[in-house]
PDB file of C-alpha atoms in Angstrom:
ATOM      1  CA  MET U  33      -0.009   0.164  -0.032  1.00  0.00           C
ATOM      2  CA  ASN U  34       1.338   3.457  -0.950  1.00  0.00           C
ATOM      3  CA  THR U  35       2.107   5.805   1.952  1.00  0.00           C
ATOM      4  CA  ASP U  36      -0.154   8.473   0.188  1.00  0.00           C
ATOM      5  CA  ASP U  37      -3.225   6.148   0.833  1.00  0.00           C
ATOM      6  CA  HIS U  38      -2.534   6.031   4.632  1.00  0.00           C
ATOM      7  CA  VAL U  39      -4.973   8.004   6.751  1.00  0.00           C
ATOM      8  CA  ILE U  40      -3.792   6.757  10.042  1.00  0.00           C
ATOM      9  CA  GLU U  41       0.102   6.587  10.717  1.00  0.00           C
ATOM     10  CA  VAL U  42       1.567   5.274  13.958  1.00  0.00           C
ATOM     11  CA  THR U  43       5.303   5.331  14.401  1.00  0.00           C
ATOM     12  CA  ASP U  44       6.940   4.166  17.983  1.00  0.00           C
ATOM     13  CA  LEU U  45       4.118   5.213  19.750  1.00  0.00           C
ATOM     14  CA  ARG U  46       4.630   5.312  23.473  1.00  0.00           C
ATOM     15  CA  ARG U  47       1.979   6.616  26.209  1.00  0.00           C
ATOM     16  CA  VAL U  48       2.912   6.746  29.789  1.00  0.00           C
ATOM     17  CA  TYR U  49       0.712   7.692  32.816  1.00  0.00           C
ATOM     18  CA  GLY U  50       1.346   9.412  35.978  1.00  0.00           C
ATOM     19  CA  GLY U  51       3.600   7.314  38.098  1.00  0.00           C
ATOM     20  CA  GLY U  52       5.405   6.063  35.320  1.00  0.00           C
ATOM     21  CA  PHE U  53       3.092   3.233  33.912  1.00  0.00           C
ATOM     22  CA  GLU U  54       3.859   2.838  30.265  1.00  0.00           C
ATOM     23  CA  ALA U  55       0.507   1.495  28.814  1.00  0.00           C
ATOM     24  CA  VAL U  56       1.589   1.688  25.128  1.00  0.00           C
ATOM     25  CA  ARG U  57       5.209   0.830  24.701  1.00  0.00           C
ATOM     26  CA  GLY U  58       6.641   1.786  21.033  1.00  0.00           C
ATOM     27  CA  ILE U  59       3.751   0.523  18.630  1.00  0.00           C
ATOM     28  CA  SER U  60       3.884   1.354  14.818  1.00  0.00           C
ATOM     29  CA  PHE U  61       1.083   0.478  12.234  1.00  0.00           C
ATOM     30  CA  ALA U  62      -0.752   2.314   9.600  1.00  0.00           C
ATOM     31  CA  VAL U  63      -4.324   2.234   8.042  1.00  0.00           C
ATOM     32  CA  GLY U  64      -5.286   3.054   4.410  1.00  0.00           C
ATOM     33  CA  ARG U  65      -7.910   4.599   3.152  1.00  0.00           C
ATOM     34  CA  GLY U  66     -11.296   2.862   2.975  1.00  0.00           C
ATOM     35  CA  GLU U  67      -9.857  -0.029   5.296  1.00  0.00           C
ATOM     36  CA  LEU U  68     -11.192  -1.457   8.499  1.00  0.00           C
ATOM     37  CA  PHE U  69      -8.626  -2.161  11.068  1.00  0.00           C
ATOM     38  CA  ALA U  70      -9.342  -3.966  14.166  1.00  0.00           C
ATOM     39  CA  LEU U  71      -7.111  -3.458  17.461  1.00  0.00           C
ATOM     40  CA  LEU U  72      -7.604  -6.235  19.573  1.00  0.00           C
ATOM     41  CA  GLY U  73      -6.323  -7.178  22.981  1.00  0.00           C
ATOM     42  CA  THR U  74      -7.071  -8.173  26.907  1.00  0.00           C
ATOM     43  CA  ASN U  75      -8.232  -5.696  29.318  1.00  0.00           C
ATOM     44  CA  GLY U  76      -5.141  -3.326  30.094  1.00  0.00           C
ATOM     45  CA  ALA U  77      -3.176  -4.116  26.577  1.00  0.00           C
ATOM     46  CA  GLY U  78      -3.370  -0.448  25.750  1.00  0.00           C
ATOM     47  CA  LYS U  79      -6.092  -0.654  22.644  1.00  0.00           C
ATOM     48  CA  THR U  80      -7.845   2.487  24.289  1.00  0.00           C
ATOM     49  CA  SER U  81      -4.911   4.320  25.366  1.00  0.00           C
ATOM     50  CA  THR U  82      -3.962   4.053  21.858  1.00  0.00           C
ATOM     51  CA  VAL U  83      -7.171   5.117  20.275  1.00  0.00           C
ATOM     52  CA  GLU U  84      -7.287   8.059  22.430  1.00  0.00           C
ATOM     53  CA  VAL U  85      -4.218   9.502  20.921  1.00  0.00           C
ATOM     54  CA  LEU U  86      -5.413   8.590  17.742  1.00  0.00           C
ATOM     55  CA  GLU U  87      -8.558  10.852  18.685  1.00  0.00           C
ATOM     56  CA  GLY U  88      -6.536  13.685  19.667  1.00  0.00           C
ATOM     57  CA  LEU U  89      -7.634  13.235  22.993  1.00  0.00           C
ATOM     58  CA  ALA U  90      -4.250  12.842  24.550  1.00  0.00           C
ATOM     59  CA  ARG U  91      -0.547  13.658  23.576  1.00  0.00           C
ATOM     60  CA  PRO U  92       1.671  10.634  23.202  1.00  0.00           C
ATOM     61  CA  ALA U  93       4.900  10.457  25.299  1.00  0.00           C
ATOM     62  CA  SER U  94       6.854   9.927  22.571  1.00  0.00           C
ATOM     63  CA  GLY U  95       6.562   8.793  18.973  1.00  0.00           C
ATOM     64  CA  SER U  96       4.629  10.193  16.093  1.00  0.00           C
ATOM     65  CA  VAL U  97       1.082   9.786  15.129  1.00  0.00           C
ATOM     66  CA  ARG U  98      -0.748  11.377  12.154  1.00  0.00           C
ATOM     67  CA  VAL U  99      -4.662  11.190  11.309  1.00  0.00           C
ATOM     68  CA  LEU U 100      -5.562  12.524   7.781  1.00  0.00           C
ATOM     69  CA  GLY U 101      -2.028  14.105   7.489  1.00  0.00           C
ATOM     70  CA  HIS U 102      -2.274  15.747  10.710  1.00  0.00           C
ATOM     71  CA  ASP U 103      -1.040  15.809  14.440  1.00  0.00           C
ATOM     72  CA  PRO U 104      -4.630  14.979  15.982  1.00  0.00           C
ATOM     73  CA  TYR U 105      -3.600  16.536  19.152  1.00  0.00           C
ATOM     74  CA  ALA U 106      -1.533  19.615  17.843  1.00  0.00           C
ATOM     75  CA  GLU U 107      -3.728  20.211  14.837  1.00  0.00           C
ATOM     76  CA  ARG U 108      -7.035  19.267  16.323  1.00  0.00           C
ATOM     77  CA  HIS U 109      -8.788  21.911  14.387  1.00  0.00           C
ATOM     78  CA  HIS U 110      -7.811  20.222  10.920  1.00  0.00           C
ATOM     79  CA  VAL U 111      -8.908  16.455  11.848  1.00  0.00           C
ATOM     80  CA  ARG U 112     -11.764  17.035  14.460  1.00  0.00           C
ATOM     81  CA  PRO U 113     -14.342  18.107  11.752  1.00  0.00           C
ATOM     82  CA  ARG U 114     -13.446  14.663   9.497  1.00  0.00           C
ATOM     83  CA  ILE U 115     -13.630  12.176  12.047  1.00  0.00           C
ATOM     84  CA  GLY U 116     -16.410  10.443  14.115  1.00  0.00           C
ATOM     85  CA  VAL U 117     -15.678   8.931  17.336  1.00  0.00           C
ATOM     86  CA  MET U 118     -17.761   6.647  19.318  1.00  0.00           C
ATOM     87  CA  LEU U 119     -16.238   6.311  23.084  1.00  0.00           C
ATOM     88  CA  GLN U 120     -16.968   3.461  25.414  1.00  0.00           C
ATOM     89  CA  GLU U 121     -19.334   5.485  27.129  1.00  0.00           C
ATOM     90  CA  GLY U 122     -21.237   8.616  25.917  1.00  0.00           C
ATOM     91  CA  GLY U 123     -21.944  10.204  29.250  1.00  0.00           C
ATOM     92  CA  PHE U 124     -24.978  12.490  28.212  1.00  0.00           C
ATOM     93  CA  PRO U 125     -27.344  14.090  30.685  1.00  0.00           C
ATOM     94  CA  ALA U 126     -29.855  11.261  31.885  1.00  0.00           C
ATOM     95  CA  GLU U 127     -32.585  13.621  31.327  1.00  0.00           C
ATOM     96  CA  LEU U 128     -32.300  14.366  27.711  1.00  0.00           C
ATOM     97  CA  THR U 129     -34.326  12.808  25.468  1.00  0.00           C
ATOM     98  CA  VAL U 130     -32.663  10.691  22.466  1.00  0.00           C
ATOM     99  CA  THR U 131     -33.436  13.579  19.927  1.00  0.00           C
ATOM    100  CA  GLU U 132     -32.488  16.380  22.180  1.00  0.00           C
ATOM    101  CA  ALA U 133     -28.903  14.909  22.759  1.00  0.00           C
ATOM    102  CA  VAL U 134     -28.492  14.162  18.919  1.00  0.00           C
ATOM    103  CA  ARG U 135     -29.544  18.000  18.375  1.00  0.00           C
ATOM    104  CA  MET U 136     -27.249  19.195  20.985  1.00  0.00           C
ATOM    105  CA  TRP U 137     -24.365  17.161  19.571  1.00  0.00           C
ATOM    106  CA  SER U 138     -25.140  18.223  16.125  1.00  0.00           C
ATOM    107  CA  GLY U 139     -24.482  22.166  17.202  1.00  0.00           C
ATOM    108  CA  CYS U 140     -20.866  21.006  17.724  1.00  0.00           C
ATOM    109  CA  THR U 141     -20.451  18.998  14.936  1.00  0.00           C
ATOM    110  CA  SER U 142     -19.547  20.799  11.442  1.00  0.00           C
ATOM    111  CA  GLY U 143     -21.905  19.586   8.382  1.00  0.00           C
ATOM    112  CA  SER U 144     -24.022  17.421  10.496  1.00  0.00           C
ATOM    113  CA  ARG U 145     -26.878  15.145   9.068  1.00  0.00           C
ATOM    114  CA  PRO U 146     -30.326  15.608  10.108  1.00  0.00           C
ATOM    115  CA  ALA U 147     -31.262  14.054  13.625  1.00  0.00           C
ATOM    116  CA  GLY U 148     -33.726  11.909  12.104  1.00  0.00           C
ATOM    117  CA  GLU U 149     -31.425  10.255   9.566  1.00  0.00           C
ATOM    118  CA  ALA U 150     -28.573   9.849  12.122  1.00  0.00           C
ATOM    119  CA  LEU U 151     -31.469   7.979  14.232  1.00  0.00           C
ATOM    120  CA  GLU U 152     -32.368   6.017  11.643  1.00  0.00           C
ATOM    121  CA  LEU U 153     -28.975   4.672  10.613  1.00  0.00           C
ATOM    122  CA  VAL U 154     -28.707   2.873  13.887  1.00  0.00           C
ATOM    123  CA  GLY U 155     -32.588   1.795  14.401  1.00  0.00           C
ATOM    124  CA  LEU U 156     -33.571   4.376  17.196  1.00  0.00           C
ATOM    125  CA  ALA U 157     -35.885   6.437  15.064  1.00  0.00           C
ATOM    126  CA  LYS U 158     -38.717   5.135  17.159  1.00  0.00           C
ATOM    127  CA  ARG U 159     -37.053   5.828  20.415  1.00  0.00           C
ATOM    128  CA  SER U 160     -36.559   9.356  19.760  1.00  0.00           C
ATOM    129  CA  GLY U 161     -38.684  10.777  22.269  1.00  0.00           C
ATOM    130  CA  VAL U 162     -37.355   8.510  25.040  1.00  0.00           C
ATOM    131  CA  ARG U 163     -35.170   9.872  27.842  1.00  0.00           C
ATOM    132  CA  ILE U 164     -31.637   8.511  27.784  1.00  0.00           C
ATOM    133  CA  LYS U 165     -32.092   7.109  31.538  1.00  0.00           C
ATOM    134  CA  GLN U 166     -34.706   5.088  30.005  1.00  0.00           C
ATOM    135  CA  LEU U 167     -32.767   3.154  27.119  1.00  0.00           C
ATOM    136  CA  SER U 168     -31.245  -0.049  27.510  1.00  0.00           C
ATOM    137  CA  GLY U 169     -27.442  -0.552  27.611  1.00  0.00           C
ATOM    138  CA  GLY U 170     -27.605  -1.494  23.953  1.00  0.00           C
ATOM    139  CA  GLU U 171     -29.948   1.406  22.855  1.00  0.00           C
ATOM    140  CA  LYS U 172     -27.148   3.809  24.712  1.00  0.00           C
ATOM    141  CA  ARG U 173     -24.728   2.134  22.401  1.00  0.00           C
ATOM    142  CA  ARG U 174     -26.504   2.818  19.137  1.00  0.00           C
ATOM    143  CA  LEU U 175     -27.092   6.509  20.245  1.00  0.00           C
ATOM    144  CA  ASP U 176     -23.429   6.609  20.830  1.00  0.00           C
ATOM    145  CA  LEU U 177     -22.891   5.441  17.182  1.00  0.00           C
ATOM    146  CA  ALA U 178     -25.355   7.734  15.812  1.00  0.00           C
ATOM    147  CA  LEU U 179     -23.624  10.832  17.353  1.00  0.00           C
ATOM    148  CA  ALA U 180     -20.062   9.159  15.904  1.00  0.00           C
ATOM    149  CA  LEU U 181     -22.013   9.430  12.514  1.00  0.00           C
ATOM    150  CA  LEU U 182     -23.048  12.867  12.488  1.00  0.00           C
ATOM    151  CA  GLY U 183     -20.601  14.566  10.560  1.00  0.00           C
ATOM    152  CA  ARG U 184     -20.512  12.018   7.907  1.00  0.00           C
ATOM    153  CA  PRO U 185     -16.747  11.177   9.155  1.00  0.00           C
ATOM    154  CA  GLU U 186     -13.992  10.359   6.655  1.00  0.00           C
ATOM    155  CA  VAL U 187     -12.566   8.223   9.574  1.00  0.00           C
ATOM    156  CA  LEU U 188     -14.309   6.563  12.122  1.00  0.00           C
ATOM    157  CA  PHE U 189     -13.232   5.515  15.669  1.00  0.00           C
ATOM    158  CA  LEU U 190     -15.430   2.850  17.005  1.00  0.00           C
ATOM    159  CA  ASP U 191     -14.388   1.438  21.038  1.00  0.00           C
ATOM    160  CA  GLU U 192     -16.135  -1.526  21.831  1.00  0.00           C
ATOM    161  CA  PRO U 193     -19.004  -0.530  19.530  1.00  0.00           C
ATOM    162  CA  THR U 194     -21.247  -3.545  20.174  1.00  0.00           C
ATOM    163  CA  THR U 195     -20.737  -4.026  23.944  1.00  0.00           C
ATOM    164  CA  GLY U 196     -24.183  -4.378  25.421  1.00  0.00           C
ATOM    165  CA  LEU U 197     -26.131  -5.268  22.492  1.00  0.00           C
ATOM    166  CA  ASP U 198     -28.139  -8.752  21.644  1.00  0.00           C
ATOM    167  CA  ALA U 199     -27.378 -10.728  18.516  1.00  0.00           C
ATOM    168  CA  GLU U 200     -29.801  -9.150  16.351  1.00  0.00           C
ATOM    169  CA  GLY U 201     -28.192  -5.545  17.272  1.00  0.00           C
ATOM    170  CA  ARG U 202     -24.874  -6.820  16.753  1.00  0.00           C
ATOM    171  CA  ALA U 203     -25.582  -8.135  13.332  1.00  0.00           C
ATOM    172  CA  GLU U 204     -27.251  -4.949  12.671  1.00  0.00           C
ATOM    173  CA  THR U 205     -24.258  -2.777  13.306  1.00  0.00           C
ATOM    174  CA  TRP U 206     -22.077  -4.885  11.373  1.00  0.00           C
ATOM    175  CA  GLU U 207     -23.900  -4.321   8.654  1.00  0.00           C
ATOM    176  CA  LEU U 208     -23.845  -0.707   9.145  1.00  0.00           C
ATOM    177  CA  VAL U 209     -20.306  -0.705   9.380  1.00  0.00           C
ATOM    178  CA  ARG U 210     -19.751  -2.600   6.376  1.00  0.00           C
ATOM    179  CA  ALA U 211     -22.068  -0.360   4.286  1.00  0.00           C
ATOM    180  CA  LEU U 212     -19.897   2.630   5.671  1.00  0.00           C
ATOM    181  CA  ARG U 213     -16.598   0.834   4.946  1.00  0.00           C
ATOM    182  CA  ALA U 214     -18.165   0.184   1.110  1.00  0.00           C
ATOM    183  CA  SER U 215     -18.695   3.969   1.042  1.00  0.00           C
ATOM    184  CA  GLY U 216     -15.184   5.065   1.668  1.00  0.00           C
ATOM    185  CA  THR U 217     -15.206   5.430   5.273  1.00  0.00           C
ATOM    186  CA  THR U 218     -12.081   4.404   7.071  1.00  0.00           C
ATOM    187  CA  VAL U 219     -12.701   2.344  10.251  1.00  0.00           C
ATOM    188  CA  LEU U 220     -10.581   1.582  13.226  1.00  0.00           C
ATOM    189  CA  LEU U 221     -12.254  -0.749  15.637  1.00  0.00           C
ATOM    190  CA  THR U 222     -11.485  -2.147  18.822  1.00  0.00           C
ATOM    191  CA  THR U 223     -13.334  -5.090  20.213  1.00  0.00           C
ATOM    192  CA  HIS U 224     -13.524  -7.848  22.554  1.00  0.00           C
ATOM    193  CA  TYR U 225     -15.480 -10.042  20.103  1.00  0.00           C
ATOM    194  CA  LEU U 226     -13.010 -11.873  18.204  1.00  0.00           C
ATOM    195  CA  GLU U 227     -15.757 -13.399  15.706  1.00  0.00           C
ATOM    196  CA  GLU U 228     -16.660  -9.294  15.056  1.00  0.00           C
ATOM    197  CA  ALA U 229     -12.697  -9.035  14.099  1.00  0.00           C
ATOM    198  CA  GLU U 230     -12.673 -11.941  12.167  1.00  0.00           C
ATOM    199  CA  SER U 231     -15.993 -11.032  10.344  1.00  0.00           C
ATOM    200  CA  LEU U 232     -15.527  -7.554   9.569  1.00  0.00           C
ATOM    201  CA  ALA U 233     -11.550  -6.581   9.573  1.00  0.00           C
ATOM    202  CA  ASP U 234      -9.353  -6.361   6.272  1.00  0.00           C
ATOM    203  CA  ARG U 235      -6.492  -6.342   8.939  1.00  0.00           C
ATOM    204  CA  LEU U 236      -6.036  -6.527  12.642  1.00  0.00           C
ATOM    205  CA  ALA U 237      -3.480  -6.061  15.199  1.00  0.00           C
ATOM    206  CA  ILE U 238      -3.323  -8.061  18.930  1.00  0.00           C
ATOM    207  CA  MET U 239      -1.843  -5.952  21.655  1.00  0.00           C
ATOM    208  CA  HIS U 240      -0.450  -7.104  24.478  1.00  0.00           C
ATOM    209  CA  GLU U 241       1.000  -5.349  27.542  1.00  0.00           C
ATOM    210  CA  GLY U 242       1.470  -2.246  25.385  1.00  0.00           C
ATOM    211  CA  GLN U 243       2.832  -4.030  22.361  1.00  0.00           C
ATOM    212  CA  LEU U 244       1.506  -5.292  18.983  1.00  0.00           C
ATOM    213  CA  ALA U 245       2.092  -9.159  19.220  1.00  0.00           C
ATOM    214  CA  VAL U 246       1.086  -9.740  15.762  1.00  0.00           C
ATOM    215  CA  SER U 247      -0.627  -7.881  12.725  1.00  0.00           C
ATOM    216  CA  GLY U 248      -2.104  -8.900   9.296  1.00  0.00           C
ATOM    217  CA  THR U 249      -5.053 -10.094   7.526  1.00  0.00           C
ATOM    218  CA  PRO U 250      -7.480 -12.269   9.580  1.00  0.00           C
ATOM    219  CA  ALA U 251      -6.377 -15.178   7.617  1.00  0.00           C
ATOM    220  CA  GLU U 252      -2.729 -14.369   7.949  1.00  0.00           C
ATOM    221  CA  VAL U 253      -2.876 -14.259  11.935  1.00  0.00           C
ATOM    222  CA  THR U 254      -5.101 -17.560  12.091  1.00  0.00           C
ATOM    223  CA  ALA U 255      -2.581 -19.005   9.735  1.00  0.00           C
ATOM    224  CA  LEU U 256      -0.067 -18.805  12.417  1.00  0.00           C
ATOM    225  CA  GLN U 257      -1.921 -21.490  14.338  1.00  0.00           C
ATOM    226  CA  PRO U 258      -2.065 -25.109  13.487  1.00  0.00           C
ATOM    227  CA  SER U 259      -5.254 -26.539  12.033  1.00  0.00           C
ATOM    228  CA  GLN U 260      -6.962 -29.528  13.900  1.00  0.00           C
ATOM    229  CA  ILE U 261      -8.170 -32.899  12.842  1.00  0.00           C
ATOM    230  CA  SER U 262     -10.106 -34.778  15.604  1.00  0.00           C
ATOM    231  CA  PHE U 263     -11.848 -38.080  15.162  1.00  0.00           C
ATOM    232  CA  GLU U 264     -12.514 -41.505  17.238  1.00  0.00           C
ATOM    233  CA  LEU U 265      -9.964 -44.498  16.380  1.00  0.00           C
ATOM    234  CA  PRO U 266     -11.883 -47.291  14.764  1.00  0.00           C
ATOM    235  CA  ASP U 267     -12.730 -50.271  17.008  1.00  0.00           C
ATOM    236  CA  GLY U 268      -9.518 -52.632  17.083  1.00  0.00           C
ATOM    237  CA  TYR U 269      -7.125 -49.753  16.152  1.00  0.00           C
ATOM    238  CA  HIS U 270      -4.663 -48.284  17.671  1.00  0.00           C
ATOM    239  CA  LEU U 271      -2.819 -44.780  17.368  1.00  0.00           C
ATOM    240  CA  GLY U 272       0.234 -46.372  15.766  1.00  0.00           C
ATOM    241  CA  ASP U 273      -2.179 -48.180  13.431  1.00  0.00           C
ATOM    242  CA  LEU U 274      -2.553 -44.811  11.714  1.00  0.00           C
ATOM    243  CA  PRO U 275      -0.118 -43.715   8.983  1.00  0.00           C
ATOM    244  CA  PRO U 276       3.303 -42.177  10.431  1.00  0.00           C
ATOM    245  CA  LEU U 277       2.076 -38.920  11.665  1.00  0.00           C
ATOM    246  CA  ASP U 278       5.233 -37.107  10.389  1.00  0.00           C
ATOM    247  CA  ALA U 279       4.212 -38.184   7.032  1.00  0.00           C
ATOM    248  CA  LEU U 280       0.755 -36.587   7.566  1.00  0.00           C
ATOM    249  CA  GLY U 281       2.058 -33.378   8.225  1.00  0.00           C
ATOM    250  CA  VAL U 282       1.193 -33.419  11.726  1.00  0.00           C
ATOM    251  CA  SER U 283       3.096 -31.157  14.313  1.00  0.00           C
ATOM    252  CA  SER U 284       1.496 -32.713  17.560  1.00  0.00           C
ATOM    253  CA  HIS U 285      -1.311 -34.600  18.775  1.00  0.00           C
ATOM    254  CA  ASP U 286      -3.414 -35.711  21.792  1.00  0.00           C
ATOM    255  CA  VAL U 287      -4.970 -38.964  22.575  1.00  0.00           C
ATOM    256  CA  ALA U 288      -8.013 -38.932  25.144  1.00  0.00           C
ATOM    257  CA  GLY U 289      -9.471 -42.454  25.340  1.00  0.00           C
ATOM    258  CA  ARG U 290     -10.563 -43.495  21.596  1.00  0.00           C
ATOM    259  CA  LYS U 291     -10.312 -39.502  20.768  1.00  0.00           C
ATOM    260  CA  VAL U 292      -7.847 -38.406  18.809  1.00  0.00           C
ATOM    261  CA  LYS U 293      -6.667 -35.025  17.881  1.00  0.00           C
ATOM    262  CA  LEU U 294      -4.030 -34.296  15.246  1.00  0.00           C
ATOM    263  CA  ARG U 295      -2.588 -30.495  15.036  1.00  0.00           C
ATOM    264  CA  THR U 296      -1.014 -29.491  11.590  1.00  0.00           C
ATOM    265  CA  LYS U 297      -0.074 -26.708   9.498  1.00  0.00           C
ATOM    266  CA  GLU U 298      -0.584 -29.099   6.328  1.00  0.00           C
ATOM    267  CA  LEU U 299      -4.651 -29.590   6.667  1.00  0.00           C
ATOM    268  CA  GLN U 300      -5.363 -30.379   3.102  1.00  0.00           C
ATOM    269  CA  GLN U 301      -2.506 -32.713   2.851  1.00  0.00           C
ATOM    270  CA  ALA U 302      -3.011 -34.442   6.554  1.00  0.00           C
ATOM    271  CA  ALA U 303      -6.791 -34.579   5.813  1.00  0.00           C
ATOM    272  CA  THR U 304      -6.447 -36.354   2.469  1.00  0.00           C
ATOM    273  CA  ARG U 305      -4.035 -38.924   3.548  1.00  0.00           C
ATOM    274  CA  LEU U 306      -5.849 -39.864   6.669  1.00  0.00           C
ATOM    275  CA  LEU U 307      -8.911 -40.222   4.623  1.00  0.00           C
ATOM    276  CA  LEU U 308      -7.333 -42.486   1.903  1.00  0.00           C
ATOM    277  CA  TRP U 309      -5.887 -44.587   4.631  1.00  0.00           C
ATOM    278  CA  ALA U 310      -9.531 -44.993   6.222  1.00  0.00           C
ATOM    279  CA  GLN U 311     -10.918 -45.790   2.826  1.00  0.00           C
ATOM    280  CA  ASP U 312      -8.157 -48.162   2.037  1.00  0.00           C
ATOM    281  CA  ALA U 313      -8.553 -49.974   5.643  1.00  0.00           C
ATOM    282  CA  GLY U 314     -12.756 -50.163   5.259  1.00  0.00           C
ATOM    283  CA  VAL U 315     -12.984 -48.138   8.242  1.00  0.00           C
ATOM    284  CA  GLU U 316     -15.060 -45.247   9.538  1.00  0.00           C
ATOM    285  CA  LEU U 317     -13.626 -42.357  11.440  1.00  0.00           C
ATOM    286  CA  ARG U 318     -16.435 -41.357  13.752  1.00  0.00           C
ATOM    287  CA  GLY U 319     -16.734 -37.749  15.082  1.00  0.00           C
ATOM    288  CA  LEU U 320     -14.615 -36.709  12.027  1.00  0.00           C
ATOM    289  CA  ASP U 321     -14.071 -32.920  12.521  1.00  0.00           C
ATOM    290  CA  VAL U 322     -11.583 -30.871  10.210  1.00  0.00           C
ATOM    291  CA  ARG U 323     -11.093 -26.950  10.730  1.00  0.00           C
ATOM    292  CA  SER U 324      -8.872 -24.491  10.323  1.00  0.00           C
ATOM    293  CA  ALA U 325      -7.560 -22.576  13.645  1.00  0.00           C
ATOM    294  CA  SER U 326      -9.816 -19.759  14.658  1.00  0.00           C
ATOM    295  CA  LEU U 327      -8.931 -16.216  15.314  1.00  0.00           C
ATOM    296  CA  GLU U 328      -9.774 -16.804  19.010  1.00  0.00           C
ATOM    297  CA  GLU U 329      -7.043 -19.816  19.303  1.00  0.00           C
ATOM    298  CA  ALA U 330      -4.548 -17.588  17.734  1.00  0.00           C
ATOM    299  CA  PHE U 331      -5.162 -14.803  20.041  1.00  0.00           C
ATOM    300  CA  LEU U 332      -4.947 -17.060  23.241  1.00  0.00           C
ATOM    301  CA  GLN U 333      -1.876 -18.707  21.962  1.00  0.00           C
ATOM    302  CA  ILE U 334      -0.027 -15.214  21.213  1.00  0.00           C
ATOM    303  CA  ALA U 335      -0.962 -14.182  24.672  1.00  0.00           C
ATOM    304  CA  ARG U 336       0.494 -17.540  26.000  1.00  0.00           C
ATOM    305  CA  ASP U 337       3.696 -17.136  23.960  1.00  0.00           C
ATOM    306  CA  VAL U 338       4.032 -13.647  24.854  1.00  0.00           C
ATOM    307  CA  LYS U 339       3.622 -14.300  28.486  1.00  0.00           C
ATOM    308  CA  GLU U 340       6.255 -17.326  28.286  1.00  0.00           C
ATOM    309  CA  GLU U 341       8.648 -15.308  26.549  1.00  0.00           C
ATOM    310  CA  ALA U 342       8.625 -12.862  29.528  1.00  0.00           C
ATOM    311  CA  ARG U 343       9.004 -15.391  31.734  1.00  0.00           C
ATOM    312  CA  GLN U 344      12.011 -16.818  30.452  1.00  0.00           C
ATOM    313  CA  LYS U 345      13.417 -13.193  30.252  1.00  0.00           C
ATOM    314  CA  GLU U 346      12.869 -12.586  33.813  1.00  0.00           C
ATOM    315  CA  LYS U 347      14.835 -15.955  34.648  1.00  0.00           C
ATOM    316  CA  VAL U 348      17.648 -14.916  32.222  1.00  0.00           C
ATOM    317  CA  ALA U 349      17.820 -11.773  34.160  1.00  0.00           C
TER     318      ALA U 349
END
């Protein structure tokens, strides 16, 4: 991707809180125009601390950040009218109605769309006259999203956008985000729902303890972990009766009673050879399950790997 197409550029970003706690420890990444980039990580990984710098809400301790070619903190007047921000909590007065909150925010937004249009986008049109204190948690998240979309942003920051939504609300939000991306809006998303990132993101990065552990497309990240083949051994057969596991491309395996789980980076090769063996032997592999690694498995393994690496460094020190 040509650097001219980058609308978000982060170079060696560090963020330090009072007392010297380093929440973000020298991360670098870029987001292209019209791309949806997901930033993942456990609680305390540094996601929100990073996004707040990108939104111009905080100054980095060191490093460089550019949004739409500008420093979002020092040149906020160039950036703020062109971005939309959905924080984890909106914080509007509880006594305002939904429409009143949108109109109030609209007065602070350049070129805002009509309140009714914004509420229609997020499925809140029928709740326009309801006071904020009477909204459900999911409806409050929809209102936060409506406010973020008021100014027809070129870049949209979504911090945990579907927290509190039911399955239907989450699916509807996903469709809206896809439509925004298709229209050319660049989206940076943080989420705890890994299936959300897997479904929506063009690329993603996983943060752990203030650093980027891995980045790439969802397929590239999941490909770092082995695929799995599980089945029950046929009656009268043992693990040693299978073709040599090395020849199948199996990197590791588990056996629990008659249940066998094989892990491989060569899924097609391993599955094909195993099935041909079963056919030639005239046996059935009951409970056969063949699948690629999921983003959740990759996420958990990366977290374990980083912790183990830190443990080993502590031993050496």
